[in-house]
Every structure is written in C-alpha cells, then in structure tokens.
Tab-separated table of C-alpha atoms and ligand atoms in Angstrom:
chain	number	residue	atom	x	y	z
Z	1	UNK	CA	0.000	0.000	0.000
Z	2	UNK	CA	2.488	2.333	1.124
Z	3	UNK	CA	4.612	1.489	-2.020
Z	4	UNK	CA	1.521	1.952	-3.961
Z	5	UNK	CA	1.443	5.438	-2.537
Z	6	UNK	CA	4.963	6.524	-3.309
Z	7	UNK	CA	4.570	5.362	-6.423
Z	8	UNK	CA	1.618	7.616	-7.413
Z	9	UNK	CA	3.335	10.361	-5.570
Z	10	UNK	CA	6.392	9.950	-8.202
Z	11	UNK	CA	3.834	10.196	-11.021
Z	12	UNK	CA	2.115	12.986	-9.406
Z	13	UNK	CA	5.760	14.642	-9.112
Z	14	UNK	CA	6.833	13.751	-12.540
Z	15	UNK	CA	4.055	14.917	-14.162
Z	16	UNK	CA	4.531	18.257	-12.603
Z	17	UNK	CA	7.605	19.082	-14.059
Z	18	UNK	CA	7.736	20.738	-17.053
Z	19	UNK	CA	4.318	21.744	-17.237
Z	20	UNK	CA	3.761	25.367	-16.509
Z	21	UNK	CA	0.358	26.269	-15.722
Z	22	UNK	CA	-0.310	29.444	-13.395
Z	23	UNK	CA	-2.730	28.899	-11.599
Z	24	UNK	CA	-2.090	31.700	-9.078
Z	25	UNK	CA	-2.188	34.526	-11.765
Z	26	UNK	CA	-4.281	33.565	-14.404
Z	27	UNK	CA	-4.693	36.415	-17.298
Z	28	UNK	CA	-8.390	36.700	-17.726
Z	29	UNK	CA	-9.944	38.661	-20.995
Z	30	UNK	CA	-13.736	39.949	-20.349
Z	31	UNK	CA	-16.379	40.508	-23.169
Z	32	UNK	CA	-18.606	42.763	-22.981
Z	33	UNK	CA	-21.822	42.230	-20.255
Z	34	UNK	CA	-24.434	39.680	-22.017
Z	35	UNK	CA	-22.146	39.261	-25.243
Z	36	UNK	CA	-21.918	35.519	-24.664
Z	37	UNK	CA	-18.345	36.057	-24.918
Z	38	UNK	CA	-16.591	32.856	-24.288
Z	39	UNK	CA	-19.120	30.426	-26.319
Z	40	UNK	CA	-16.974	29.329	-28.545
Z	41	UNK	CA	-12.897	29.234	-29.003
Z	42	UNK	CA	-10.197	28.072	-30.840
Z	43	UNK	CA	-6.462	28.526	-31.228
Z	44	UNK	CA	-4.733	29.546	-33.697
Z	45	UNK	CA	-0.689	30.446	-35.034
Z	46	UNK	CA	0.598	32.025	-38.055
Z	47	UNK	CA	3.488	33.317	-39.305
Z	48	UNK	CA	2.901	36.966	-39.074
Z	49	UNK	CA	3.834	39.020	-42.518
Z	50	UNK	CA	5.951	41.753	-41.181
Z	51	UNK	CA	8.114	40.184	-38.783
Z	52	UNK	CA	8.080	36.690	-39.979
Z	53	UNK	CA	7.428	35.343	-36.487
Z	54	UNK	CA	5.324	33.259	-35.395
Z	55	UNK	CA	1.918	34.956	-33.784
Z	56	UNK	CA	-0.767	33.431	-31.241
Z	57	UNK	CA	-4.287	34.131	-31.471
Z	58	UNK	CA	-7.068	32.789	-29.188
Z	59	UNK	CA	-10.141	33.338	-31.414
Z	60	UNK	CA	-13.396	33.472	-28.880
Z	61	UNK	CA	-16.485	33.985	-30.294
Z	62	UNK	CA	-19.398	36.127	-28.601
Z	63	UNK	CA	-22.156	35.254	-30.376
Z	64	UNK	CA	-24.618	37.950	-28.634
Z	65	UNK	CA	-21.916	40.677	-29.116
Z	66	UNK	CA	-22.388	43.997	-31.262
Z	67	UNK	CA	-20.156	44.657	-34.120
Z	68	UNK	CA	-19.060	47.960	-33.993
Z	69	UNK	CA	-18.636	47.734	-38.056
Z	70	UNK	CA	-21.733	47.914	-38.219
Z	71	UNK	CA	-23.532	49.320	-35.074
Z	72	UNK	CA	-27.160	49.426	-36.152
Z	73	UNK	CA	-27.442	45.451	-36.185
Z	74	UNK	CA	-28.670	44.290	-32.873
Z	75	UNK	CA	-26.265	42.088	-31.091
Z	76	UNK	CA	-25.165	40.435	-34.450
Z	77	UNK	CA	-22.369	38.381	-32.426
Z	78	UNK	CA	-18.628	38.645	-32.935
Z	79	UNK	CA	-15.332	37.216	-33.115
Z	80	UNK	CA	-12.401	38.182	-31.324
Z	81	UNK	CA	-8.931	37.396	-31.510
Z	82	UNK	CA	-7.322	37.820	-27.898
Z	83	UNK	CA	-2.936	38.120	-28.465
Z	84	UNK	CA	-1.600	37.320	-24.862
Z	85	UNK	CA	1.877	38.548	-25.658
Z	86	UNK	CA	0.654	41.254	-27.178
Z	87	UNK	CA	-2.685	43.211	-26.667
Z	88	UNK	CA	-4.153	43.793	-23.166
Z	89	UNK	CA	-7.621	43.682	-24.982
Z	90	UNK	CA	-9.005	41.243	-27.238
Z	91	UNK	CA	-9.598	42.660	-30.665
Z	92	UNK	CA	-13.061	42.210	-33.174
Z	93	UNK	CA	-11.735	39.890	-36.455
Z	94	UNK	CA	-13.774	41.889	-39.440
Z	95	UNK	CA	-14.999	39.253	-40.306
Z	96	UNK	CA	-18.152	41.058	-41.582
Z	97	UNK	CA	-18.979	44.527	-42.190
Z	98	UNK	CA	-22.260	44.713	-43.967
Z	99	UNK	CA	-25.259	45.689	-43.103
Z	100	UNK	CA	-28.450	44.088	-43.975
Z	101	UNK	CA	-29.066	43.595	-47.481
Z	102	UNK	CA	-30.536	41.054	-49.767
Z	103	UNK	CA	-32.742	39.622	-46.906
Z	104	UNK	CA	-30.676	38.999	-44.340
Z	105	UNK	CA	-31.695	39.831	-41.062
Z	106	UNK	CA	-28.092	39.696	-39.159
Z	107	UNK	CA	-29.656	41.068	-35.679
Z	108	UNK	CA	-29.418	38.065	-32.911
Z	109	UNK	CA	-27.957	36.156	-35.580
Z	110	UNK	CA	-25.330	34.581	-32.904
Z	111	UNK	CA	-22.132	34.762	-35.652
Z	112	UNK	CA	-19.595	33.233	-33.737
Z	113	UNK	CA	-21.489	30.047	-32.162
Z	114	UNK	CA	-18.717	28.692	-33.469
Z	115	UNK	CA	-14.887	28.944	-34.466
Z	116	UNK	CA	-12.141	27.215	-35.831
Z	117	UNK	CA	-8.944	27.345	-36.539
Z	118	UNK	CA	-7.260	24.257	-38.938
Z	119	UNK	CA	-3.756	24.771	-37.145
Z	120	UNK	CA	-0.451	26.784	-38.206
Z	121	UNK	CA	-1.178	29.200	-41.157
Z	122	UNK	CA	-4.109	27.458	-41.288
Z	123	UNK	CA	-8.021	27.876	-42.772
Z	124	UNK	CA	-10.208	29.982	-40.083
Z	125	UNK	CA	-14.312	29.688	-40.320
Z	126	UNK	CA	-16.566	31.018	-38.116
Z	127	UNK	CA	-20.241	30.399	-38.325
Z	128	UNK	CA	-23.832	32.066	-37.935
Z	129	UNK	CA	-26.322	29.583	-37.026
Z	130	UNK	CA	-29.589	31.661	-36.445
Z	131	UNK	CA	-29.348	34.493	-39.607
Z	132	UNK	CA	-32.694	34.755	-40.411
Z	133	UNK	CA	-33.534	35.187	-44.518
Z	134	UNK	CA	-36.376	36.471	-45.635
Z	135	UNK	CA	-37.689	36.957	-49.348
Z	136	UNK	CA	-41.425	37.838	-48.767
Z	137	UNK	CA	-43.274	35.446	-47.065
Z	138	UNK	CA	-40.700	32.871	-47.266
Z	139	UNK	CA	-39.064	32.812	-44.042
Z	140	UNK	CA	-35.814	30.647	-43.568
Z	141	UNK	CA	-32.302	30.570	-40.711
Z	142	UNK	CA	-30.089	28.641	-43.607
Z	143	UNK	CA	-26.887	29.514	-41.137
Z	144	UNK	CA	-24.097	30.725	-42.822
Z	145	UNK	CA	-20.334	29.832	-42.296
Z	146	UNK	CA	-17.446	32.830	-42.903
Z	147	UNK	CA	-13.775	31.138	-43.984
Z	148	UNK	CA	-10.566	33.300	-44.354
Z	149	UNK	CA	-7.394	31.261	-45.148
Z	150	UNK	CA	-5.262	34.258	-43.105
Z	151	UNK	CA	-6.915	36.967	-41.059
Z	152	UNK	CA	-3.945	39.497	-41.020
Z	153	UNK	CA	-4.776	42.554	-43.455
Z	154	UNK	CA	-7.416	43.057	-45.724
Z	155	UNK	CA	-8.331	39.092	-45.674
Z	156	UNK	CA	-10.265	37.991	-48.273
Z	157	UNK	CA	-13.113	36.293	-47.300
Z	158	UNK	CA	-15.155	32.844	-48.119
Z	159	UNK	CA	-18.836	32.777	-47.624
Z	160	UNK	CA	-20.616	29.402	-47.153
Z	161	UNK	CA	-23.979	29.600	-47.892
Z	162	UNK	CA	-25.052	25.843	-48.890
Z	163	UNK	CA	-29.016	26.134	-47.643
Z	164	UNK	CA	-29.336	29.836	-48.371
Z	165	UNK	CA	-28.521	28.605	-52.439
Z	166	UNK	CA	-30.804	25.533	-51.938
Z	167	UNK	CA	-33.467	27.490	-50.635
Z	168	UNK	CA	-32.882	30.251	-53.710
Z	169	UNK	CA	-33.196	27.773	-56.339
Z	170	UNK	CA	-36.386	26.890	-55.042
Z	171	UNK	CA	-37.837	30.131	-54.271
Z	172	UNK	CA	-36.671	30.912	-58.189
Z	173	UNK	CA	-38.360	27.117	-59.022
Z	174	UNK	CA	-41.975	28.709	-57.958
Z	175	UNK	CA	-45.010	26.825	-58.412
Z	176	UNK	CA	-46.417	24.416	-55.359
Z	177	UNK	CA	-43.046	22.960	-55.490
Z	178	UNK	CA	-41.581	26.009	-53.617
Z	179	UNK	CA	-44.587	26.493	-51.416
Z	180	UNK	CA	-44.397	23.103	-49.908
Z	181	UNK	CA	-40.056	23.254	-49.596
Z	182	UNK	CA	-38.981	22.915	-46.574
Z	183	UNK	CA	-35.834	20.488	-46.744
Z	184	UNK	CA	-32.998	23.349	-46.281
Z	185	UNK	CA	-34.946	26.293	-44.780
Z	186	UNK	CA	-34.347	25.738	-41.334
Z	187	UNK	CA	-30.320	24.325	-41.702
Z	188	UNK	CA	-29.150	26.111	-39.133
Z	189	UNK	CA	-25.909	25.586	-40.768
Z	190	UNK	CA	-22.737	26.571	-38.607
Z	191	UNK	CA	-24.178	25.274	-35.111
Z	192	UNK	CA	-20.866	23.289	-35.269
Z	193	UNK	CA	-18.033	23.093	-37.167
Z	194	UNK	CA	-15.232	21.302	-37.654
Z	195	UNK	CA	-12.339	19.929	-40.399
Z	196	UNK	CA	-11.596	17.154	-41.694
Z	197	UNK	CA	-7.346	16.656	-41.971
Z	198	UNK	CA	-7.448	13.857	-43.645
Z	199	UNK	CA	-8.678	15.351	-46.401
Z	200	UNK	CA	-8.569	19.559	-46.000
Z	201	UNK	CA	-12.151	20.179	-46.004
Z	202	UNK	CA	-14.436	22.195	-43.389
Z	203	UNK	CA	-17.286	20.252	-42.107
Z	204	UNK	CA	-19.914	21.979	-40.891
Z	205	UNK	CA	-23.195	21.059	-39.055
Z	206	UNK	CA	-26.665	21.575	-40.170
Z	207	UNK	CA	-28.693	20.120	-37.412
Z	208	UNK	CA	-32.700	21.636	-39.040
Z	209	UNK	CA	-32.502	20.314	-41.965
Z	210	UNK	CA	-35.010	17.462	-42.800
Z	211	UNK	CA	-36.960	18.794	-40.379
Z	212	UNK	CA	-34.488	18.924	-37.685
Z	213	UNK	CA	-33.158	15.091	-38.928
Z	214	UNK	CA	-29.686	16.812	-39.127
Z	215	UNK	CA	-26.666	16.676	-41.071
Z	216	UNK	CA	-23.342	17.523	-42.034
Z	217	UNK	CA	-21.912	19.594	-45.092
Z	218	UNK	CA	-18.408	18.484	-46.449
Z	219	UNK	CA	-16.684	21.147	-48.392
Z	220	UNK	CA	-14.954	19.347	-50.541
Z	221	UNK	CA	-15.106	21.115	-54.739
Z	222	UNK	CA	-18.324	18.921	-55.407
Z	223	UNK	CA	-20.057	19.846	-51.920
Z	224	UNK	CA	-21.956	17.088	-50.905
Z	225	UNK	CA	-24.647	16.594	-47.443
Z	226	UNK	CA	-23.717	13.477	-45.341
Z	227	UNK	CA	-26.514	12.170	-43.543
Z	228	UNK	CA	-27.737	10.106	-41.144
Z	229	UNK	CA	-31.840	9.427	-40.087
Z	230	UNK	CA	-32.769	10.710	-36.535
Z	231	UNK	CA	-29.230	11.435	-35.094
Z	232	UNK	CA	-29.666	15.240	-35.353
Z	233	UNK	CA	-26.182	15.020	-37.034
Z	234	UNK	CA	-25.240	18.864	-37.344
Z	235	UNK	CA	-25.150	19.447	-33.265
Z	236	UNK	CA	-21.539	17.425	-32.683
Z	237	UNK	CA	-19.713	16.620	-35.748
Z	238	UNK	CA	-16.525	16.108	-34.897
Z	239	UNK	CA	-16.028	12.290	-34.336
Z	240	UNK	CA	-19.379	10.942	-36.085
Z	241	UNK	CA	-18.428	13.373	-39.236
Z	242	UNK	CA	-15.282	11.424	-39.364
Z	243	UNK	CA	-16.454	8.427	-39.102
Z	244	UNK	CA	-18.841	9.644	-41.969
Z	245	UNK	CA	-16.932	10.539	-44.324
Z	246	UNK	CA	-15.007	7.457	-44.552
Z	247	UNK	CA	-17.847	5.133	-44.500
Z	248	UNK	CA	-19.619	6.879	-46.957
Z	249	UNK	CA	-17.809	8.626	-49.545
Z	250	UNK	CA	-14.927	5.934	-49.950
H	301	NAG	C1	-25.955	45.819	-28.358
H	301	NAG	O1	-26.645	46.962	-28.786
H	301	NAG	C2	-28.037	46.955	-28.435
H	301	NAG	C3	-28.645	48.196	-29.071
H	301	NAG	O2	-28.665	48.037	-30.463
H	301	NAG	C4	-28.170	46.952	-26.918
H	301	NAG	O3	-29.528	46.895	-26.561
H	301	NAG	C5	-27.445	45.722	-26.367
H	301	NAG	O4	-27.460	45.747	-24.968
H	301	NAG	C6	-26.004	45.689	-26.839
H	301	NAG	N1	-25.459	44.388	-26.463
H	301	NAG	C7	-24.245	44.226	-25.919
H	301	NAG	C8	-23.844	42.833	-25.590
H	301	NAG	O5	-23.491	45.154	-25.715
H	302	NAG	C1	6.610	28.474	-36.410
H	302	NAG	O1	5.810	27.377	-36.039
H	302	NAG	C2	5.912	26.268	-36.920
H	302	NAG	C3	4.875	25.244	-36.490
H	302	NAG	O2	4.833	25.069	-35.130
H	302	NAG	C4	7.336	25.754	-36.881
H	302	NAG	O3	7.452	24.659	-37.767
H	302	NAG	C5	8.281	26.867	-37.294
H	302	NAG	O4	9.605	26.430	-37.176
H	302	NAG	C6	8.085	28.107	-36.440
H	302	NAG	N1	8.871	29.205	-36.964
H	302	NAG	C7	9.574	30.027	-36.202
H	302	NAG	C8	10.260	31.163	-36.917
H	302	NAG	O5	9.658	29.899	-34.986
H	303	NAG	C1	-35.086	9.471	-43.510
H	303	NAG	O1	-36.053	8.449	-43.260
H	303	NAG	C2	-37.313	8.674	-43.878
H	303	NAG	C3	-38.273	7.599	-43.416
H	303	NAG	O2	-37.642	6.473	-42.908
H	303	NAG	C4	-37.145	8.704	-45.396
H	303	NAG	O3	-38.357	8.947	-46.037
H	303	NAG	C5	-36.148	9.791	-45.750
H	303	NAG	O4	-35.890	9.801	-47.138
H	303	NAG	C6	-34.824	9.629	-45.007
H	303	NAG	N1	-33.977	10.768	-45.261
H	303	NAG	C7	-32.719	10.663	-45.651
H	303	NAG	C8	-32.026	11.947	-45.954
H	303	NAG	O5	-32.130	9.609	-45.730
C-alpha cells in the first residue's frame, strides 16, 4: 500500500515538471456584459507578414456581441482574436462589415457560435447559425459559415452559404413545389463546425434540416450533405463526421 502510494506520488511529481500552468495569476480577458463572450474558441498560429514570427491568437467567439462595423445590427455576435503577448484587450476579427441587405436579417444572428482554426497558417471559419432570410413570405435561418485562409490585413473572405442557395433555387423554381419546400430552410448551418485533416475540407453542421433530422456539409469542390436518419447530425460533428466521411464517400 504504502509502495503503492509513493509510487503515485512519483507520477504525481513527474508529471509536474515541465508543465507550466499558473494557476495563481491567471490572465483573464472579459467581453462585454451579455455578449456571450466565451461560447466558442479556438487557437490559432501564423506566421505573421511583417516580422516573420510566429503569432498566437485565441479566437473566442461572442455570439450575442455587437459589431461595432456595423452598429445598427442588434447584437449580431462577434469574433475576437485575444494576443496574450501582445494586446491587453481582445480585438473584433472583421470578419463582416455589412449591413443588412438582400434579406438577411443579421440582428441576434449569434455569428460566432462557433470557431475554428485548422492549425499553423491554417483555414479559419466562423459560423452564424440563427441568420434569419427572408424573401417575402418565405421565411428561412439557412446559417451561414465565414472562412478566411489568413486573417492578417485586408483578408479575403469565403462565404458558405449551402441552404441559403438551396433554398434560392427553389424560391426561383416557384409553383407548389416552392410552397411546400422545406428540406434546407431551417439548416441552421454553422451550429458546429469542424475539419476534416485527412482530407482539408471544413465540415460543418446543419442540425434543421429534414426537419431537424440533421446533417453535415463536407466542403470538398463537389459539396456534398452526409446524412444520417434521426441522429440530429449537425449538433456534434466532430467524431461521427469522421467516421462519416469514410464510410460513406470511400
Ligand atoms: C448591443 O446593442 C443593443 C442596441 O442596439 C443593446 O440593446 C445591447 O445591450 C447591446 N449588447 C451588448 C452585448 O453590448
Ligand atoms: C513556427 O511554427 C511552426 C509550427 O509550429 C514551426 O514549424 C516553425 O519552425 C516556427 N517558426 C519560427 C520562426 O519559430
Ligand atoms: C429518412 O427516413 C425517412 C423515413 O424512414 C425517409 O423517407 C427519408 O428519405 C430519409 N432521409 C434521408 C435523408 O435519408
């Protein structure tokens, strides 16, 4: 027993070493009072362009935040990146600057439910599960997914829109056909997201569509839905996605 004990003592001991975490003085970042800031976060390196070092960012979403870009959308939700070594504040990622337009209602539209970050110099998406599009009477929350392959400078920007252009090509359809649609109108696409190594694609989950039967979007050039009856796919797709994708598309 007592040998027992010294043992786990040496691999209590052991595993202390070398593993710096202060506990005593930990650096906190705040969000702003009911911004939700916190939801979601991810971590993510680069090499920076002017000084060729490498650069830190924890990305935290705030998905009830406002964007100051755009100041007359109500709690729109934002991403921030927080540099430890550098900034004492966390800083908004412009992800989006525009307004309203087209029919999208972007107020309460929780961008930033979700992040992530594909590693060093790696792809960056962050998503918008509740936008809200309207086109008359046709109300839909397709979800929509931002992607920027660097976020320094004037990044240029990759909008995923998979239900939004289902739902279009219906509403353009017309007839009873479009009336009775309702396969992609409630998506919700960007509740979760994720990516896949193996193959360099963003996953993302859609957990309304088929009436709330769920699924996952793999961005690969041909896009294709992966899904699955009654598992409400798009709320966790991490493992299952993987497991997905190989089962069914090889
Ligand atoms: C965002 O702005 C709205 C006014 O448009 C305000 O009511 C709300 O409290 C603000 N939210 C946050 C998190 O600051
Ligand atoms: C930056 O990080 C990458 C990945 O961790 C590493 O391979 C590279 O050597 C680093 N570069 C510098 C300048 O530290
Ligand atoms: C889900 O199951 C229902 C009934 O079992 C079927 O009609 C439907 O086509 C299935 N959906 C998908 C996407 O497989």
């Amino acid at each position: 027993m007592m040998l027992l004990l010294v043992l786990s003592l040496c691999c209590i001991i052991e595993h202390s070493f070398g593993y710096n975490l202060e506990t005593e003085l930990p650096v906190i970042r705040r969000g702003d009072a009911g911004s939700y800031f916190g939801f979601s976060v991810a971590s993510h390196s680069f090499e920076a362009f002017d000084t060729k070092q490498n650069q830190s960012w924890l990305l935290v979403g705030a998905p009830k935040a406002n964007n100051t870009a755009v100041p007359q959308l109500a709690n729109p939700g934002v991403v921030y990146k927080c540099d430890f070594s550098k900034d004492p504040q966390c800083l908004e990622v412009a992800f989006d600057t525009k307004g309203n337009r087209n029919g999208d209602q972007k107020d309460n539209s929780w961008f930033g439910v979700s992040v992530m970050s594909s590693g060093h110099d790696g792809y960056v998406m962050a998503c918008s599960h509740r936008l809200l599009h309207v086109e008359g009477s046709f109300f839909t929350y397709p979800g929509r997914c931002i992607g920027a392959a660097d976020l320094e400078g004037r990044f240029k920007r990759d909008i995923y829109d998979f239900c939004e252009t289902k739902n279009q090509n219906k509403a353009n359809a017309g007839g009873t056909d479009t009336i009775n649609y309702k396969d992609h109108m409630y998506c919700q696409m960007g509740l979760s997201v994720s990516y896949l190594k193996s193959d360099r694609v963003p996953l993302i989950g859609a957990p309304g569509v088929y009436n709330y039967q769920g699924e996952f979007i793999y961005y690969s050039r041909d896009q294709k839905e992966v899904a699955r009856n009654n598992s409400e796919l798009g709320y966790q797709v991490v493992q299952e996605a993987t497991e997905l994708v190989s089962h069914t598309l090889y």
